[in-house]
PDB file of C-alpha atoms in Angstrom:
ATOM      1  CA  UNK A 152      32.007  30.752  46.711  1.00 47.00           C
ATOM      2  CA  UNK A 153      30.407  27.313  46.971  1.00 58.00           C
ATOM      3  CA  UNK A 154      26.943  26.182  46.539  1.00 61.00           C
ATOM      4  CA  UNK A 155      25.277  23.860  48.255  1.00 70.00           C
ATOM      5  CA  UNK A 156      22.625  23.260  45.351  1.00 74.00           C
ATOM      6  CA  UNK A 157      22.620  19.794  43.867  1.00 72.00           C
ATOM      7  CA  UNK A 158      21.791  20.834  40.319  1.00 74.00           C
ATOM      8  CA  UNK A 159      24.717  23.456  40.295  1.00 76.00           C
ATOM      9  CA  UNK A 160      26.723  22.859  36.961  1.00 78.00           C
ATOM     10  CA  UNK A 161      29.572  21.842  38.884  1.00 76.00           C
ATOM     11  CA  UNK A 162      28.200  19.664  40.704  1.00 81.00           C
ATOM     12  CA  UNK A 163      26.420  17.433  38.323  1.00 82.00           C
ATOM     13  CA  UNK A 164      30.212  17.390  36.402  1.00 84.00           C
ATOM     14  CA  UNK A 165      31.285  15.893  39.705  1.00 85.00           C
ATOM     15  CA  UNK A 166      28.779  13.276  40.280  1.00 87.00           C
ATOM     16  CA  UNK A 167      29.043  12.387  36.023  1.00 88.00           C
ATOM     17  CA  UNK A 168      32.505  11.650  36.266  1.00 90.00           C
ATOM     18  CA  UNK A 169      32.345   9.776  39.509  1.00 90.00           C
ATOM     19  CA  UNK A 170      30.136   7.715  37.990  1.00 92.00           C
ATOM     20  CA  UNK A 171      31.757   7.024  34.920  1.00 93.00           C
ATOM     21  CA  UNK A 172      32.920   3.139  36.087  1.00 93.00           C
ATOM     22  CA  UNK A 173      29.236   2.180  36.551  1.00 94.00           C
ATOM     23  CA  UNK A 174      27.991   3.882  33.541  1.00 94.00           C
ATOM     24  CA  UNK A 175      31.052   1.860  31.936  1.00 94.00           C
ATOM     25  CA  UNK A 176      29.862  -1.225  33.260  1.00 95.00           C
ATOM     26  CA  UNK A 177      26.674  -1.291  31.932  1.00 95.00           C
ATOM     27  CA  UNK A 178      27.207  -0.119  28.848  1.00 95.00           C
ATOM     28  CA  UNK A 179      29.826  -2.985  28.631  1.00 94.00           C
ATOM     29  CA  UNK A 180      27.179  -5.476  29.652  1.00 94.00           C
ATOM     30  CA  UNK A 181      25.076  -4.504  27.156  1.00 94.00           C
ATOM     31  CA  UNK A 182      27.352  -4.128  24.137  1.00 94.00           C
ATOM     32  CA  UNK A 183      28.969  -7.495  25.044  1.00 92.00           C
ATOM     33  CA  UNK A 184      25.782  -9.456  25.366  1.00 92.00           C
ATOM     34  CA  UNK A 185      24.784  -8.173  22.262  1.00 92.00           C
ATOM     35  CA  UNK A 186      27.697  -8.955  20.423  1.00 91.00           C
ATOM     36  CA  UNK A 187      28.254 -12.360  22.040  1.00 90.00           C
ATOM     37  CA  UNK A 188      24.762 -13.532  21.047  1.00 90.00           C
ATOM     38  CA  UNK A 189      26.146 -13.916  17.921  1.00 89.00           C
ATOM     39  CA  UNK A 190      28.171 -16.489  19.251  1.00 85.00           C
ATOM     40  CA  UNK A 191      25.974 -19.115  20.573  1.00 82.00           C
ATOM     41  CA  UNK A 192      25.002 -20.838  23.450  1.00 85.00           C
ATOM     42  CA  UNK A 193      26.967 -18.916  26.342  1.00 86.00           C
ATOM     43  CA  UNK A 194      28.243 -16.013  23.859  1.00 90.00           C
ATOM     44  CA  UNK A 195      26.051 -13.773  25.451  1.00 91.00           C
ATOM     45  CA  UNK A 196      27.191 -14.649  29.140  1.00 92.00           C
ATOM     46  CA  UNK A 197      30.687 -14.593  28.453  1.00 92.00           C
ATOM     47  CA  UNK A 198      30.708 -11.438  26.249  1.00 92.00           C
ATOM     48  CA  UNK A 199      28.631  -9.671  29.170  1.00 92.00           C
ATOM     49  CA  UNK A 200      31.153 -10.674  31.648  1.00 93.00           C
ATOM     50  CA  UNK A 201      34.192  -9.509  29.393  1.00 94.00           C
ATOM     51  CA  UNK A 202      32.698  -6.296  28.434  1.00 94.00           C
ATOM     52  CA  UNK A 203      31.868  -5.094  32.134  1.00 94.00           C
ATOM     53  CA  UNK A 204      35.071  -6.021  33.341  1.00 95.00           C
ATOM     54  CA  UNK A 205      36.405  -3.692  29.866  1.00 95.00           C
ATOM     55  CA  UNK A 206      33.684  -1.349  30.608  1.00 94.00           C
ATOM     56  CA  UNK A 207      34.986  -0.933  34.327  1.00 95.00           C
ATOM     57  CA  UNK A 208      38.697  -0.417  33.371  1.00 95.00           C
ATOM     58  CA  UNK A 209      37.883   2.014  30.636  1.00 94.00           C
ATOM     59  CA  UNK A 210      35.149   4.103  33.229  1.00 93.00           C
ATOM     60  CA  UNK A 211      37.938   3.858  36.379  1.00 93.00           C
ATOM     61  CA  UNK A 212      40.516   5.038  33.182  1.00 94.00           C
ATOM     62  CA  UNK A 213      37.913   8.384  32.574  1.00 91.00           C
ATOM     63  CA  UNK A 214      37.688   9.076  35.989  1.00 91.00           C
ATOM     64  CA  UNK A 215      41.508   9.489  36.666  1.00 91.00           C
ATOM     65  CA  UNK A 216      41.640  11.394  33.470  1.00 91.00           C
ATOM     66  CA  UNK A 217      38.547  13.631  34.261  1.00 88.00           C
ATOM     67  CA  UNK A 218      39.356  13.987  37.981  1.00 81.00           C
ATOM     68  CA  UNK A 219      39.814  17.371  39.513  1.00 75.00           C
ATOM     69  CA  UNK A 220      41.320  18.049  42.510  1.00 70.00           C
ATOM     70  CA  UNK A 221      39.454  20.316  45.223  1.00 59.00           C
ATOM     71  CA  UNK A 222      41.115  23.259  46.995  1.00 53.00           C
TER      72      UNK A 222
END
């Protein structure tokens, strides 16, 4: 039987692991800003940039992982 709630358990799985590259990416922003600050003057820009772009492959990595297929 399906629901058509959109706070069913399954659901919210679902939309978590879809959503796994953005939470990725910002998370990766974050953690590289931070630790690029420590680098001087453009640390934090570049280690932003580097950890969304790991942040993205490690999210889009969790999603395949995490994915279930649908009847």
């Amino acid at each position: 039987m399906t629901t058509n709630s959109p706070f069913s358990p399954k659901r919210a799985r679902d939309d978590a692991v879809a959503a796994l590259p953005a939470i990725g990416m910002v998370v990766g922003a974050v953690v590289g800003a931070a630790v690029g600050a420590t680098q001087g003057v453009g640390g934090p820009v570049a280690g932003g940039g580097l950890g969304i772009a790991a942040g993205l492959g490690l999210g889009v990595a969790g999603r395949l992982l995490l994915h279930k297929e649908r009847p």
